[in-house]
Amino acid sequence: MTFQVWGWRREASQVWAWVPDAEGGRGAVMPRRTPATKDPTAVERANLLNMAKLSIKGLIESALSFGRTLDSDYPPLQQFFVVMEHCLKHGLKVRKSFLSYNKTIWGPLELVEKLYPEAEEIGASVRDLPGLKTPLGRARAWLRLALMQKKMADYLRCLIIQRDLLSEFYEYHALMMEEEGAVIVGLLVGLNVIDANLCVKGEDLDSQVGVIDFSMYLKNEEDIGNKERNVQIAAILDQKNYVEELNRQLNSTVSSLHSRVDSLEKSNTKLIEELAIAKNNIIKLQEENHQLRSENKLILMKTQQHLEVTKVDVETELQTYKHSRQGLDEMYNEARRQLRDESQLRQDVENELAVQVSMKHEIELAMKLLEKDIHEKQDTLIGLRQQLEEVKAINIEMYQKLQGSEADLKEKNEIIARLEEKTNKITAAMRQLEQSSSLSFTQS
């Protein structure tokens, strides 16, 4: 007994499958293993996923043909909410309450407010509705408001990401905990092209019975014939969505430009105020500059007058200085001659000292014996040099005093006499040094 169904060939003992060849033909017939028994929960998730696909697709196609603004009485829209309710209820944990067991989808939907700040408004609106008494009714109202806001996909995407929080409400095998939930959330993005006008306030959402009507999703020949027309409508809808998105971007650009214009106007007003303040400061500075110039002219005139007076005084002092300079020059020449003689004497002493130093290497043994005497002579020479420096200082002081006045000439003569005495003493001391040195040499 052999028969063929949809490309498969089934026999009594095993299942055979056509294997395509390299050219894409039918190829050989190979045996195929019978599939293993599937998990019932996986089958339930797959069925709900397929129903969600059919419901979303049928809602979009029918909305394109009927009109994109839908109301509460539209059957595909009602079936969509029923399918979403079944998807959210799958794998929901039974929670014990005070009076009975509670199994509702309002708990996870209420959690969205904590994860998505924009959902606080919709949650507050649902809680403020007067006709809702059960959590299931509030969940149904929440789904309708989310669809009208075109935020259902965003809200549920934020919810399925937080699986650790969802585990408090769902079993591990629930649809919202598996990949099928993410696929359904991705399909919900297509509903943003639909405009829904739903009256939630007067509708009885607590007592509704959610039953899926499968007859709406069975295909017939008319649906197959309208496929091309739906494709064209979808292309037009995509173009409209593109235009709406472009318009939204342009609106955002215009709003940003308006904000920039406002900021520029504010900055312009600030700059105008700063310019006015700067102009006032410039006027004040110009007044201060004019005042300072007038004061500067007065100071300049006073300074010129003072300079003229001082110039006259300087000329008179210069004349007196020239008269006194002649006598002072004569005294200076005499002191200079004496200083030259003293410097000559100093040079002779230094030459003699150099000779003694040169002889030091030849009489090294004798110098060790006379080392003490030489130190004393060096101290004497240092004292003589200090006296010579004092003589120089006295000569300079005498020269300065000679420039002062003629009245100090007597005192300077006395100083000169003292200098002569000191020079005589120095010459006598030098002679004594020569004699002592000659004696030392002869002794050595």
XYZ file of C-alpha atoms in Angstrom:
444
model
C 0.000 0.000 0.000
C 1.657 3.194 -1.244
C 0.325 6.776 -1.579
C 1.806 10.247 -2.044
C 0.701 13.421 -0.188
C 2.230 16.938 -0.771
C 5.619 15.675 -1.950
C 5.874 12.959 0.669
C 5.455 9.238 0.051
C 4.100 7.283 2.962
C 4.257 3.522 3.202
C 2.981 1.217 5.821
C 6.291 0.795 7.613
C 8.103 4.139 7.134
C 7.924 7.627 5.635
C 9.865 8.524 2.467
C 10.878 12.036 1.407
C 12.020 13.414 -1.942
C 15.637 14.673 -1.778
C 16.417 17.397 -4.415
C 19.423 16.884 -6.685
C 22.128 19.464 -7.690
C 19.939 20.971 -10.457
C 16.993 21.507 -8.138
C 15.074 18.481 -9.490
C 13.196 15.863 -7.628
C 16.180 13.620 -6.977
C 16.166 10.358 -5.087
C 13.674 9.079 -2.547
C 15.121 8.763 0.952
C 13.444 7.413 4.093
C 12.493 9.976 6.722
C 12.230 9.416 10.416
C 8.883 9.961 12.044
C 8.933 13.046 14.227
C 9.112 12.615 17.964
C 6.223 13.617 20.175
C 6.278 17.396 20.756
C 5.932 19.183 24.073
C 2.298 20.305 24.583
C 3.394 23.700 25.910
C 5.570 24.242 22.818
C 2.596 23.342 20.631
C 0.437 25.820 22.548
C 3.048 28.568 22.066
C 3.302 27.788 18.350
C -0.497 27.864 17.980
C -0.775 31.161 19.805
C 2.080 32.603 17.707
C 0.336 31.539 14.497
C -2.963 32.953 15.709
C -1.233 36.253 16.607
C 0.328 36.365 13.125
C -3.028 35.737 11.446
C -4.833 38.212 13.692
C -2.281 41.040 13.187
C -2.007 40.386 9.453
C -5.775 40.197 8.999
C -6.310 43.344 11.056
C -3.792 45.336 8.986
C -5.114 44.052 5.624
C -8.746 44.619 6.529
C -7.938 48.066 7.940
C -6.245 49.021 4.658
C -9.293 47.970 2.655
C -11.969 49.167 5.065
C -10.369 52.322 6.408
C -7.529 52.783 8.819
C -9.541 54.548 11.560
C -11.204 51.698 13.478
C -13.737 51.625 16.311
C -14.631 49.148 19.054
C -17.273 47.290 16.987
C -14.831 46.250 14.253
C -14.690 42.394 14.392
C -10.996 41.898 13.418
C -10.031 44.389 16.103
C -12.116 42.557 18.718
C -10.502 39.259 17.723
C -7.066 40.839 17.968
C -7.685 41.803 21.602
C -9.000 38.279 22.327
C -5.847 36.702 20.821
C -3.589 39.099 22.778
C -5.464 38.223 25.953
C -4.861 34.503 25.357
C -1.185 35.153 24.603
C -0.715 37.115 27.832
C -2.587 34.470 29.858
C -0.415 31.609 28.635
C 1.678 30.168 31.444
C 0.392 32.701 33.972
C 0.923 31.617 37.569
C -2.097 31.131 39.823
C -1.812 33.507 42.754
C -3.747 32.867 45.941
C -5.892 35.713 47.219
C -7.843 36.099 50.449
C -11.091 34.685 49.078
C -10.132 32.620 46.028
C -7.460 31.888 43.475
C -6.523 34.755 41.161
C -5.130 34.401 37.632
C -5.048 37.778 35.840
C -2.798 39.591 33.374
C -3.126 42.971 35.100
C -0.104 42.250 37.310
C 2.564 42.118 34.583
C 0.911 44.982 32.657
C 0.945 47.125 35.776
C 4.682 46.388 36.043
C 5.280 48.312 32.790
C 4.856 51.635 34.642
C 8.024 50.953 36.662
C 10.052 49.968 33.593
C 8.755 52.564 31.085
C 8.160 56.050 32.547
C 5.843 57.098 29.689
C 3.420 54.300 30.672
C 2.538 56.005 33.962
C -0.116 58.108 32.232
C -1.920 55.124 30.714
C -1.853 53.245 34.044
C -3.318 56.238 35.878
C -6.026 56.585 33.196
C -7.004 52.925 33.557
C -7.247 53.173 37.351
C -9.384 56.309 37.068
C -12.043 54.654 34.845
C -15.242 54.385 36.912
C -16.839 51.303 35.284
C -13.956 48.850 35.786
C -14.138 46.585 38.826
C -11.955 43.583 37.993
C -8.221 43.350 37.173
C -9.081 41.631 33.872
C -11.229 44.607 32.843
C -8.396 46.998 33.660
C -5.994 44.853 31.595
C -8.371 44.929 28.605
C -8.704 48.720 28.904
C -4.902 48.990 29.127
C -4.494 47.058 25.845
C -7.000 49.313 24.062
C -5.356 52.522 25.293
C -1.907 51.224 24.343
C -3.140 50.487 20.813
C -4.586 53.994 20.482
C -1.277 55.456 21.657
C 0.633 53.201 19.198
C 2.917 52.211 22.061
C 1.852 48.585 22.643
C 4.988 47.143 21.019
C 7.257 49.450 23.022
C 5.534 48.676 26.311
C 5.603 44.884 25.839
C 9.194 44.927 24.546
C 10.248 46.673 27.735
C 8.386 43.982 29.678
C 9.807 40.850 28.014
C 13.389 42.090 28.411
C 13.047 41.905 32.211
C 12.579 38.124 32.477
C 13.680 38.050 36.107
C 10.705 40.261 36.979
C 8.327 38.330 34.700
C 9.237 35.086 36.457
C 7.131 36.286 39.412
C 3.995 36.155 37.204
C 4.733 33.501 34.546
C 5.944 29.921 34.456
C 9.260 29.202 32.775
C 7.505 27.701 29.717
C 5.110 30.643 29.222
C 4.874 32.399 25.869
C 6.081 35.713 27.312
C 9.182 33.957 28.681
C 10.168 32.313 25.373
C 11.165 33.484 21.904
C 7.562 33.439 20.657
C 6.809 36.423 22.907
C 9.607 38.458 21.305
C 8.294 37.510 17.837
C 4.782 38.687 18.721
C 6.153 41.970 20.088
C 8.010 42.460 16.810
C 4.788 41.854 14.860
C 2.954 44.433 16.980
C 5.123 47.194 15.498
C 3.102 46.902 12.257
C -0.045 48.032 14.118
C 1.407 51.550 14.396
C 0.011 52.241 10.910
C -3.540 51.796 12.199
C -5.508 54.639 13.778
C -7.972 53.341 16.383
C -10.727 55.409 17.976
C -11.980 53.289 20.882
C -14.467 54.329 23.555
C -13.183 52.585 26.674
C -15.152 54.548 29.241
C -18.654 53.240 28.417
C -17.718 49.690 27.396
C -18.331 46.706 29.700
C -14.897 45.086 29.762
C -15.306 43.081 32.982
C -17.954 40.618 31.728
C -16.739 40.009 28.173
C -16.005 36.423 27.151
C -12.871 36.073 25.019
C -13.473 33.379 22.403
C -11.342 33.140 19.251
C -13.380 32.993 16.046
C -11.341 30.803 13.683
C -13.795 31.303 10.811
C -12.385 34.807 10.263
C -8.947 33.420 9.391
C -10.005 30.649 6.960
C -8.986 31.584 3.420
C -11.409 31.496 0.473
C -11.135 32.196 -3.234
C -12.091 35.846 -2.879
C -9.218 36.461 -0.427
C -6.788 34.875 -2.878
C -8.145 37.108 -5.666
C -7.693 40.260 -3.582
C -4.074 39.495 -2.751
C -2.636 41.658 -5.524
C -4.844 44.559 -4.522
C -3.679 44.232 -0.900
C -0.049 44.246 -2.046
C -0.652 47.492 -3.929
C -2.379 48.994 -0.912
C 0.534 47.899 1.276
C 2.986 49.630 -1.085
C 0.895 52.807 -0.949
C 0.769 52.521 2.835
C 4.550 52.145 2.984
C 4.931 55.283 0.898
C 2.529 57.103 3.209
C 4.468 55.887 6.241
C 7.669 57.142 4.624
C 6.066 60.534 4.019
C 4.773 60.619 7.615
C 8.227 59.729 8.955
C 9.819 62.382 6.744
C 7.227 64.894 7.955
C 7.972 63.944 11.543
C 11.682 64.453 10.988
C 10.996 67.805 9.332
C 8.780 68.812 12.268
C 11.540 67.859 14.704
C 14.019 69.840 12.604
C 11.685 72.849 12.577
C 11.208 72.618 16.330
C 14.973 72.426 16.848
C 15.424 75.425 14.543
C 12.760 77.324 16.498
C 14.585 76.537 19.723
C 17.863 77.698 18.164
C 16.190 80.901 16.960
C 14.857 81.510 20.472
C 18.292 80.928 21.962
C 19.862 83.235 19.369
C 17.285 85.923 20.113
C 18.041 85.625 23.829
C 21.770 85.795 23.178
C 21.175 88.766 20.843
C 19.284 90.662 23.548
C 22.085 89.880 26.004
C 24.660 91.140 23.507
C 22.640 94.340 22.933
C 22.543 94.942 26.688
C 26.271 94.268 26.971
C 26.894 96.635 24.014
C 24.929 99.414 25.734
C 26.895 98.853 28.937
C 30.153 98.888 26.943
C 29.159 102.171 25.251
C 28.449 103.766 28.632
C 31.827 102.531 29.896
C 33.534 103.991 26.805
C 31.896 107.397 27.413
C 33.019 107.333 31.043
C 36.541 106.355 30.014
C 36.661 109.173 27.449
C 35.636 111.696 30.118
C 38.279 110.326 32.475
C 40.858 110.487 29.666
C 40.007 114.140 28.948
C 40.296 114.969 32.631
C 43.630 113.156 32.910
C 44.979 115.024 29.877
C 44.071 118.394 31.414
C 45.750 117.386 34.675
C 48.783 116.187 32.690
C 49.093 119.596 30.978
C 49.023 121.380 34.333
C 51.681 119.057 35.733
C 53.820 119.580 32.608
C 53.650 123.365 32.962
C 54.627 123.216 36.648
C 57.476 120.837 35.799
C 58.832 123.186 33.109
C 58.778 126.114 35.522
C 60.565 124.048 38.139
C 63.159 122.963 35.546
C 63.875 126.568 34.583
C 64.438 127.511 38.209
C 66.716 124.531 38.786
C 68.602 125.291 35.570
C 69.452 128.784 36.838
C 70.614 127.329 40.146
C 72.769 124.760 38.385
C 74.431 127.416 36.232
C 75.345 129.507 39.306
C 76.691 126.427 41.079
C 78.678 125.514 37.968
C 80.345 128.919 37.868
C 81.324 128.697 41.533
C 82.639 125.196 40.911
C 84.809 126.410 38.007
C 86.342 129.106 40.199
C 87.118 126.652 42.963
C 88.288 123.960 40.552
C 91.559 125.733 39.699
C 92.884 125.640 43.264
C 91.600 122.117 43.711
C 93.390 120.951 40.536
C 96.717 122.198 41.864
C 96.164 120.361 45.140
C 95.067 117.296 43.238
C 98.202 117.298 41.078
C 100.394 117.518 44.173
C 98.534 114.669 45.837
C 98.743 112.678 42.639
C 102.512 113.153 42.470
C 102.826 111.929 46.049
C 100.624 108.974 45.259
C 102.808 108.161 42.253
C 105.901 108.153 44.488
C 104.193 105.919 46.994
C 103.095 103.557 44.268
C 106.679 103.453 42.987
C 107.854 102.538 46.431
C 105.176 99.876 46.611
C 106.311 98.506 43.253
C 109.881 98.319 44.476
C 108.782 96.466 47.569
C 106.728 94.047 45.479
C 109.679 93.465 43.134
C 111.920 92.746 46.086
C 109.307 90.375 47.464
C 109.192 88.599 44.101
C 112.987 88.213 44.217
C 112.704 86.733 47.655
C 110.052 84.287 46.474
C 112.263 83.243 43.521
C 115.143 82.594 45.934
C 112.938 80.473 48.116
C 113.543 77.353 46.059
C 117.325 77.736 46.360
C 117.371 78.227 50.136
C 114.563 75.828 51.074
C 116.481 74.499 54.067
C 117.234 78.004 55.342
C 113.607 79.086 54.901
C 112.474 76.340 57.254
C 114.578 77.950 59.989
C 113.458 81.463 59.138
C 109.779 80.549 58.573
C 108.685 82.276 61.735
C 110.546 85.446 60.815
C 109.100 85.453 57.316
C 105.540 85.190 58.692
C 106.194 88.227 60.837
C 107.565 90.122 57.863
C 104.515 89.157 55.812
C 102.255 90.476 58.565
C 104.295 93.691 58.504
C 103.870 93.932 54.741
C 100.131 93.400 55.087
C 100.025 96.150 57.648
C 101.990 98.400 55.286
C 99.572 97.630 52.500
C 96.670 98.467 54.752
C 98.410 101.747 55.600
C 98.865 102.411 51.896
C 95.142 101.732 51.363
C 94.396 104.143 54.184
C 96.643 106.695 52.502
C 94.710 106.233 49.280
C 91.428 106.597 51.079
C 92.672 109.723 52.842
C 93.862 111.145 49.511
C 90.443 110.498 47.947
C 88.722 112.005 50.964
C 91.073 114.986 50.733
C 90.233 115.383 47.049
C 86.526 115.329 47.783
C 86.964 117.847 50.562
C 89.025 120.095 48.299
C 86.088 120.239 45.896
C 83.811 121.347 48.726
C 85.265 124.682 49.753
C 88.510 126.649 50.185
C 87.999 126.857 53.931
C 89.121 123.192 54.364
C 92.527 123.819 52.772
C 94.276 124.209 56.144
C 92.914 120.915 57.397
C 93.956 119.201 54.176
C 97.468 120.663 54.549
C 97.636 119.129 57.998
C 96.447 115.846 56.521
C 99.142 116.110 53.882
C 101.688 116.732 56.609
C 100.493 113.660 58.436
C 100.675 111.716 55.214
C 104.243 112.862 54.734
C 105.078 111.742 58.240
C 103.474 108.392 57.557
C 105.370 108.080 54.290
C 108.583 108.880 56.110
C 107.743 106.268 58.664
C 106.987 103.856 55.863
C 110.306 104.577 54.180
C 112.077 104.135 57.520
C 110.233 100.883 58.053
C 111.145 99.757 54.574
C 114.798 100.574 55.250
C 114.641 98.624 58.479
C 113.102 95.737 56.556
C 115.889 95.926 53.989
C 118.497 95.970 56.719
C 116.871 93.086 58.570
C 116.488 91.110 55.376
C 120.102 91.761 54.406
C 121.194 90.660 57.870
C 119.098 87.532 57.597
C 120.593 86.729 54.229
C 124.122 87.250 55.530
C 123.407 85.056 58.532
C 121.976 82.359 56.365
